[in-house]
PDB file of C-alpha atoms in Angstrom:
ATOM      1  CA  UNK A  27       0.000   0.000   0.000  1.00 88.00           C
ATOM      2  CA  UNK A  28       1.444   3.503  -0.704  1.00 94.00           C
ATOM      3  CA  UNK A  29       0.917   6.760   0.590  1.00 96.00           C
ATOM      4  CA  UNK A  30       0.810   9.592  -2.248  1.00 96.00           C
ATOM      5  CA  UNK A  31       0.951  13.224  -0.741  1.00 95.00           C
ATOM      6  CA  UNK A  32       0.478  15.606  -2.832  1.00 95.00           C
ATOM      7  CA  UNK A  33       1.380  19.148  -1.668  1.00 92.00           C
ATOM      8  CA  UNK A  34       3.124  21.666  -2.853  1.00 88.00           C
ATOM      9  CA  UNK A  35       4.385  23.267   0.785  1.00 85.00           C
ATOM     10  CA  UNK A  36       5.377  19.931   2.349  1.00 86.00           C
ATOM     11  CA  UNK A  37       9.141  18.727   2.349  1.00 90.00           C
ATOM     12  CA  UNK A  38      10.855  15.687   2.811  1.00 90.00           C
ATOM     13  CA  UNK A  39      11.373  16.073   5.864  1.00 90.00           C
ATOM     14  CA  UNK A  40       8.152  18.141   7.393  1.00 89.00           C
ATOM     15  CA  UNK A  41       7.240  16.305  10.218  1.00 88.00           C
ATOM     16  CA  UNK A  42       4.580  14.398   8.921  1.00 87.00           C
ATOM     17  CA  UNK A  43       6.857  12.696   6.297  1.00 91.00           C
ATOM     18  CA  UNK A  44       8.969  11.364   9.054  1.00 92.00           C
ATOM     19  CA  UNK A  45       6.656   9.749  10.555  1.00 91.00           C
ATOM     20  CA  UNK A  46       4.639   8.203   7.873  1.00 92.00           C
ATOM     21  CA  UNK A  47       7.788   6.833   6.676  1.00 93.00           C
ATOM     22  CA  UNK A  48       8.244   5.270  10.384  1.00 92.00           C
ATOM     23  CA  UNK A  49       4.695   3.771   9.895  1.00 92.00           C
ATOM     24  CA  UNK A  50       4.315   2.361   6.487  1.00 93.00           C
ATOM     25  CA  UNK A  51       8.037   2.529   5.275  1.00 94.00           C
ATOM     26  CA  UNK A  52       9.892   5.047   3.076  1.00 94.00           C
ATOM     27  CA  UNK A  53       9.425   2.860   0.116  1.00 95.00           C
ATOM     28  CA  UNK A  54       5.313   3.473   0.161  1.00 95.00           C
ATOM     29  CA  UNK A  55       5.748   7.036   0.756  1.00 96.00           C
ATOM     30  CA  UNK A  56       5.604   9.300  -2.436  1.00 96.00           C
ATOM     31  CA  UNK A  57       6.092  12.765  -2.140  1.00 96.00           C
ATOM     32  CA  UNK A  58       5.007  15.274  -4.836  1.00 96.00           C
ATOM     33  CA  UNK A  59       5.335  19.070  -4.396  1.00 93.00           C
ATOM     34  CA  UNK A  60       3.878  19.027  -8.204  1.00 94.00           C
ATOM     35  CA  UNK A  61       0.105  18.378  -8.537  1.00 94.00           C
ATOM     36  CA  UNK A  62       0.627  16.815 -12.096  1.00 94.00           C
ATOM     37  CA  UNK A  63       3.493  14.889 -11.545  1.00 95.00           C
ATOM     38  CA  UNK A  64       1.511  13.388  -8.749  1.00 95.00           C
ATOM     39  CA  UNK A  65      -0.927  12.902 -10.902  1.00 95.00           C
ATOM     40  CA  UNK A  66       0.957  11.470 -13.635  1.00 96.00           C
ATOM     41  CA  UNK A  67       1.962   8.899 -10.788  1.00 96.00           C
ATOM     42  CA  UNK A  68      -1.475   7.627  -9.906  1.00 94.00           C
ATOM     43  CA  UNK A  69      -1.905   7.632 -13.876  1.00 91.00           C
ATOM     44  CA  UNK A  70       1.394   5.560 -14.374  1.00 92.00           C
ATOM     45  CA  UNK A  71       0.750   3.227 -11.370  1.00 89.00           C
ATOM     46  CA  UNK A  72      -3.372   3.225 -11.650  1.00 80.00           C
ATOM     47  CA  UNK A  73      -3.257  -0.846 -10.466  1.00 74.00           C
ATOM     48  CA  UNK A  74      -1.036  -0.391  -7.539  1.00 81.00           C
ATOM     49  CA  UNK A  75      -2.992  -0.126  -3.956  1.00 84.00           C
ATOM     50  CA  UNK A  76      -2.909   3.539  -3.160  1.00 92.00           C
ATOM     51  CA  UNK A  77      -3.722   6.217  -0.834  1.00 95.00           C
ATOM     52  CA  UNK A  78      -4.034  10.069  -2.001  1.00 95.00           C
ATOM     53  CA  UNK A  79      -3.493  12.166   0.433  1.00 95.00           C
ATOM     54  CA  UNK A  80      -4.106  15.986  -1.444  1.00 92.00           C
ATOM     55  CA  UNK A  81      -4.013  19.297  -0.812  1.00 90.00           C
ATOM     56  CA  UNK A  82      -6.661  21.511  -2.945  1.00 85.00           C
ATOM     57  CA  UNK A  83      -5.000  24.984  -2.943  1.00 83.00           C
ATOM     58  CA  UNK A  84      -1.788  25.318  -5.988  1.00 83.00           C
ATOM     59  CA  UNK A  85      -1.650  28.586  -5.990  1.00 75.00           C
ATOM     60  CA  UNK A  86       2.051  28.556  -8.128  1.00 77.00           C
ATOM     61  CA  UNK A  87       0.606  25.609  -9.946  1.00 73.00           C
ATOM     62  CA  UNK A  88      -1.838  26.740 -12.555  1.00 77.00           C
ATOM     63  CA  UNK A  89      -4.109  24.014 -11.176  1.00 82.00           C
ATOM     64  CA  UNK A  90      -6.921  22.735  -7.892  1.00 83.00           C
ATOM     65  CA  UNK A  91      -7.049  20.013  -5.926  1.00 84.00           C
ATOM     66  CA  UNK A  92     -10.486  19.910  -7.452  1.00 84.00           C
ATOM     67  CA  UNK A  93      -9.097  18.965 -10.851  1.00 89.00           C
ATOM     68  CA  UNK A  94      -6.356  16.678  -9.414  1.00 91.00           C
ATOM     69  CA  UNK A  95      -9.266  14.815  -7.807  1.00 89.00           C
ATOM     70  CA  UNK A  96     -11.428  14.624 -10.983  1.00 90.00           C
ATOM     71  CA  UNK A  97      -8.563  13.687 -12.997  1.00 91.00           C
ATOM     72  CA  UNK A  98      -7.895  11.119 -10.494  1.00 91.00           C
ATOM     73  CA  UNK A  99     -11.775  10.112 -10.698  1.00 88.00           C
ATOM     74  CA  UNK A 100     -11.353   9.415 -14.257  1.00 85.00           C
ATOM     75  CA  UNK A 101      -8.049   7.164 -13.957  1.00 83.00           C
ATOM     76  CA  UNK A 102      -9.852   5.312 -10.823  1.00 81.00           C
ATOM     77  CA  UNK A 103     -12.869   5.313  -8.625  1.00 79.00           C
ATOM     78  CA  UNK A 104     -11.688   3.028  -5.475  1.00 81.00           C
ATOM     79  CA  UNK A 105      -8.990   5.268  -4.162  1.00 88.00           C
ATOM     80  CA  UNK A 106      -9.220   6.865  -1.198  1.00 92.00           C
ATOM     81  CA  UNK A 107      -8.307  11.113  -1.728  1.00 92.00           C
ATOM     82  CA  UNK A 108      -8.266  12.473   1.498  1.00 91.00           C
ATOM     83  CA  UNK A 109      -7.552  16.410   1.234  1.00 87.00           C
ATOM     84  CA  UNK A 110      -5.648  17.820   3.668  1.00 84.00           C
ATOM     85  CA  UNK A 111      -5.811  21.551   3.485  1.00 81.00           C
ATOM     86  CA  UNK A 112      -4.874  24.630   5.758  1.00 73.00           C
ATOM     87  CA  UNK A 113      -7.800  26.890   3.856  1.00 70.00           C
ATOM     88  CA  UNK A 114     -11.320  27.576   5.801  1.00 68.00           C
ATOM     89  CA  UNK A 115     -13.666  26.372   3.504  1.00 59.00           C
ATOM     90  CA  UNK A 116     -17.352  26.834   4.147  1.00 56.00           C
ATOM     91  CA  UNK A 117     -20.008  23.224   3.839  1.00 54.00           C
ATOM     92  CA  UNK A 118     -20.919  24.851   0.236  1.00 47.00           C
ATOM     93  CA  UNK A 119     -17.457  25.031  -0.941  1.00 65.00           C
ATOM     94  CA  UNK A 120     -16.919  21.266  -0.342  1.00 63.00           C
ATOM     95  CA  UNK A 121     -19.601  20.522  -2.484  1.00 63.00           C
ATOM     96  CA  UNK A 122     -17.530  19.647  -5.160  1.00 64.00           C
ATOM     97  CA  UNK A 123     -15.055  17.134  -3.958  1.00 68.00           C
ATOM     98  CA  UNK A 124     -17.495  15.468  -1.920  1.00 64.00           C
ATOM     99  CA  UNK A 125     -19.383  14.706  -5.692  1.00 60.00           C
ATOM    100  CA  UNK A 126     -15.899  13.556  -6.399  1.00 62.00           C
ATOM    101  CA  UNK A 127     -15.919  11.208  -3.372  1.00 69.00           C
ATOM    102  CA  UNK A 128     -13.170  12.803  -1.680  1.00 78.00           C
ATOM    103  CA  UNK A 129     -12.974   9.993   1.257  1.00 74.00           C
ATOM    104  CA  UNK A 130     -12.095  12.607   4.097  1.00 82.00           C
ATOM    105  CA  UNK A 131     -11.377  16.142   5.089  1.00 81.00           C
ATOM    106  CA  UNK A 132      -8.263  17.252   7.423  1.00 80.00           C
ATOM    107  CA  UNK A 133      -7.694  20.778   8.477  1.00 78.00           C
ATOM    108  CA  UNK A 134      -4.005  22.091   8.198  1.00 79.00           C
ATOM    109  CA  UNK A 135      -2.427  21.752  10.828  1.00 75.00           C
ATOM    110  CA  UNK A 136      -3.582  18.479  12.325  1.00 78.00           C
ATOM    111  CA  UNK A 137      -1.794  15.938  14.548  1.00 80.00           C
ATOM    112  CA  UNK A 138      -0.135  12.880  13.462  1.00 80.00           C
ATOM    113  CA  UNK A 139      -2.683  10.792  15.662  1.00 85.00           C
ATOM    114  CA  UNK A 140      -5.618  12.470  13.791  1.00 87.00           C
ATOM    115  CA  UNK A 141      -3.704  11.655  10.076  1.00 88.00           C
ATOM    116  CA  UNK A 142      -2.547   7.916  11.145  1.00 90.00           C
ATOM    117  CA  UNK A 143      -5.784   7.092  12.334  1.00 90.00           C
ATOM    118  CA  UNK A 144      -7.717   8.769   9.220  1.00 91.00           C
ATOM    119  CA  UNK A 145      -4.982   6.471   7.066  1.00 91.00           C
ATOM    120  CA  UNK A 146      -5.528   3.515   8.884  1.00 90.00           C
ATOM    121  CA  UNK A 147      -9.565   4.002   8.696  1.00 88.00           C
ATOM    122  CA  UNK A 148      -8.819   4.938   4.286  1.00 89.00           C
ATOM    123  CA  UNK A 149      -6.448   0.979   4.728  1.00 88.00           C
ATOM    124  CA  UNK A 150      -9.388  -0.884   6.681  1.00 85.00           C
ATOM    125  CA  UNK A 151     -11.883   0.113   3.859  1.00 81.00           C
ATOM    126  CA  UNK A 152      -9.528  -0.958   0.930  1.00 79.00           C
ATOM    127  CA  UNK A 153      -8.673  -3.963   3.101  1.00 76.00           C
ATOM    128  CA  UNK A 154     -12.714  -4.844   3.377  1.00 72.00           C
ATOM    129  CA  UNK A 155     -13.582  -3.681  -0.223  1.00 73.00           C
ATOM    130  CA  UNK A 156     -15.176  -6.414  -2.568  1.00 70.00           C
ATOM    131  CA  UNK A 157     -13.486  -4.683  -4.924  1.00 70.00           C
ATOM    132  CA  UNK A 158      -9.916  -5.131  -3.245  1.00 72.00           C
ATOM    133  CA  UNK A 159     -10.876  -8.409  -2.320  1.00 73.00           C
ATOM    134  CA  UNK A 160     -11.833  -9.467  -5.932  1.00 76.00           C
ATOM    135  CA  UNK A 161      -8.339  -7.829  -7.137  1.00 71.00           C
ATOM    136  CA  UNK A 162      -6.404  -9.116  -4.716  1.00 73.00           C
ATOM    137  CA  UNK A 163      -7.261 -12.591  -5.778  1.00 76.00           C
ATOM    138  CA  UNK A 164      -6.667 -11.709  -9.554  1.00 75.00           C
ATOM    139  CA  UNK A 165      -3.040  -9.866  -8.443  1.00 73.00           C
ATOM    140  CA  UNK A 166      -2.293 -13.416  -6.769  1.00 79.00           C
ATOM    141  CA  UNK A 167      -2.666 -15.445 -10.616  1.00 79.00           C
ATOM    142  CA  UNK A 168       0.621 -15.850 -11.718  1.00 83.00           C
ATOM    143  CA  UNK A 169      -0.599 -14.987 -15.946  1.00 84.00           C
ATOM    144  CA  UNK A 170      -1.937 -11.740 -15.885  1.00 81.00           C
ATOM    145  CA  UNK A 171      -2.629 -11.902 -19.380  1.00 86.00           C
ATOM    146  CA  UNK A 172      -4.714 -15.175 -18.995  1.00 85.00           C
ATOM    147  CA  UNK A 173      -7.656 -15.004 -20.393  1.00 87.00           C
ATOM    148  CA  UNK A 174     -10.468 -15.567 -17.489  1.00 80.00           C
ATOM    149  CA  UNK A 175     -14.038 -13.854 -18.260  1.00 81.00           C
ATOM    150  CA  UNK A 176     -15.637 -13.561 -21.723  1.00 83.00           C
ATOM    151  CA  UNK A 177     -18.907 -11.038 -21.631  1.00 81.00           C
ATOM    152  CA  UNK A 178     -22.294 -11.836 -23.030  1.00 81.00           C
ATOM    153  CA  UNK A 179     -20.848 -10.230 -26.147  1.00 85.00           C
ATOM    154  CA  UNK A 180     -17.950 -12.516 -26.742  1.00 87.00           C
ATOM    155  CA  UNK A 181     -15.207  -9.895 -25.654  1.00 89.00           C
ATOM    156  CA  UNK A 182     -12.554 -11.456 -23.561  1.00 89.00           C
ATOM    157  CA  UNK A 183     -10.761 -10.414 -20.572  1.00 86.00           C
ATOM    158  CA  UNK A 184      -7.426 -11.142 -19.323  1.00 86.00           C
ATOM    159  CA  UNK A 185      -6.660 -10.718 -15.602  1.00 81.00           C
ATOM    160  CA  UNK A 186      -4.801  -7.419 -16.033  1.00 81.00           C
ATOM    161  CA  UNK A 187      -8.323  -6.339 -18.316  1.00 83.00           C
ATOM    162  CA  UNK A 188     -10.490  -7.231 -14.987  1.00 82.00           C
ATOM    163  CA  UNK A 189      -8.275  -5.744 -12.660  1.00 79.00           C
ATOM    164  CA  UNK A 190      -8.719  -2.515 -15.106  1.00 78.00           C
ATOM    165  CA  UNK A 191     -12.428  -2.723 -14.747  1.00 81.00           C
ATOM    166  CA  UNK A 192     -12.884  -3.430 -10.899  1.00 79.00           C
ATOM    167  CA  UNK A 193     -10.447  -0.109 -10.691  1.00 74.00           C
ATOM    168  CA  UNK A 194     -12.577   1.677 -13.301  1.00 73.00           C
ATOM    169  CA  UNK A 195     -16.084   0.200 -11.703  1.00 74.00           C
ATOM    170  CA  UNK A 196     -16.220  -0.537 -15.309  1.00 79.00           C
ATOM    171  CA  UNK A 197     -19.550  -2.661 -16.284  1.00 80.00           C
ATOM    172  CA  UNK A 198     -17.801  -5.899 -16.226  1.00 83.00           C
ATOM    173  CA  UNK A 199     -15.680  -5.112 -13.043  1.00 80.00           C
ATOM    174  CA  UNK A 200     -19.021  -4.345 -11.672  1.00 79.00           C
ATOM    175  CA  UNK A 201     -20.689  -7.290 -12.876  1.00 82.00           C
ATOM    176  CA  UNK A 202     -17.686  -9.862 -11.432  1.00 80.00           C
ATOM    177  CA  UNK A 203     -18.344  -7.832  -8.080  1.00 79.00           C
ATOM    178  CA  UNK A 204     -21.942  -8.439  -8.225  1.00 82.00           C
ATOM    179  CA  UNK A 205     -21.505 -12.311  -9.624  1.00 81.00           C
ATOM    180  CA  UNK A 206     -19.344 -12.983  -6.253  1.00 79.00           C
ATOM    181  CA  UNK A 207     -21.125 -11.462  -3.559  1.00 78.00           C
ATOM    182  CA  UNK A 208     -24.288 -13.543  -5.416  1.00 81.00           C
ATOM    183  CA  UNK A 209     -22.255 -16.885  -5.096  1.00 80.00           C
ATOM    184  CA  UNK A 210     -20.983 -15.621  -1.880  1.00 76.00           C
ATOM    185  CA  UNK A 211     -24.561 -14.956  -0.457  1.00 78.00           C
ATOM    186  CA  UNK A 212     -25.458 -18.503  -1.698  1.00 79.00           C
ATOM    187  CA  UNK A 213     -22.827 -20.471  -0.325  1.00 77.00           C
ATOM    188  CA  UNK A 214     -23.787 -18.820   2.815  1.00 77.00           C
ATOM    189  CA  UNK A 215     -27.337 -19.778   2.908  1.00 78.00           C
ATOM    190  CA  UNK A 216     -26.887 -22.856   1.834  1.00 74.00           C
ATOM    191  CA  UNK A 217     -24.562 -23.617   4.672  1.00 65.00           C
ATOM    192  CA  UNK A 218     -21.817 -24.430   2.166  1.00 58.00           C
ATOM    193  CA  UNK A 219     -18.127 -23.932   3.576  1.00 57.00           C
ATOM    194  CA  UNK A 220     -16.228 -24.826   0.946  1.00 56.00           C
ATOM    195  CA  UNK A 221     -17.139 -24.510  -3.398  1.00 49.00           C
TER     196      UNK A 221
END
């Protein structure tokens, strides 16, 4: 799991960075003072296990956090933004990221216990995610380019295509989510421990 900050005012060694590198390693941390080179990140790496931790105010950088997060929206719908931001923002003027399903809001400046335990909540909910839980098993098939679903329409889809999809909430990510939790909810009822 990473951590992607993206801030243009936060260092290497702020603080904060420290001690999310304590917590979840220095090699999970990513650091971008550049809004689009963070973004280009997520972009490049849109299959990796992420969370976005953004600020929404670039003033130097020609762009928002608002765009950031749509742009992020586009690329994929299961990651957890959280903005972190030291402007005073009024309910109304929220209204926009929250359509973007920004997954939390931290005023600047906040404690580390108040971050780690807003990180940790962002984890739990990748961690119990059918989604996650459907890609996880895919990540674990040693072809990624096996060919394991065919649609209605005869279109066929490799395990990198479905892992695309669930991260999309493509219609045929959506539909293997909904398949599983059907089978799931069966084997359940019927008492059935084992396929």
């Amino acid at each position: 799991m990473e951590i992607i900050i993206i801030d243009d005012n936060i260092k290497k060694d702020d603080p904060l960075i420290v001690r999310l590198t304590i917590e979840y390693g220095e090699e999970n941390i990513r650091l971008f003072n550049d809004p689009e080179k963070g973004l280009q990140y997520i972009k490049d790496n849109v299959i990796k296990k992420m969370i976005v931790v953004l600020d929404i105010n670039f003033p130097n950088k020609g762009t928002s956090g608002q765009k950031i997060l749509s742009e992020i929206r586009a690329e994929n719908k299961l990651i957890p933004v959280i903005i972190h931001t030291a402007r005073n923002y009024q309910e109304e003027d929220f209204t926009p990221l929250i359509n973007d399903h920004a997954w939390y809001f931290i005023q600047k400046p906040s404690d580390y216990a108040t971050i780690l335990r807003i990180l940790k909540d962002a984890e739990r909910k990748l961690k119990l995610d059918v989604a996650t839980a459907i890609e996880d098993w895919l990540d674990e098939q040693e072809d990624k380019n096996q060919v394991i679903s065919i649609s209605s329409d005869g279109k066929k889809y490799s395990v990198n295509d479905l892992i695309a999809e669930i991260r999309m909430q493509k219609p045929e990510g959506l539909k293997l989510e909904e398949q599983i939790i059907q089978l799931t909810i069966d084997l359940i009822f019927r008492k059935k421990e084992t396929l």
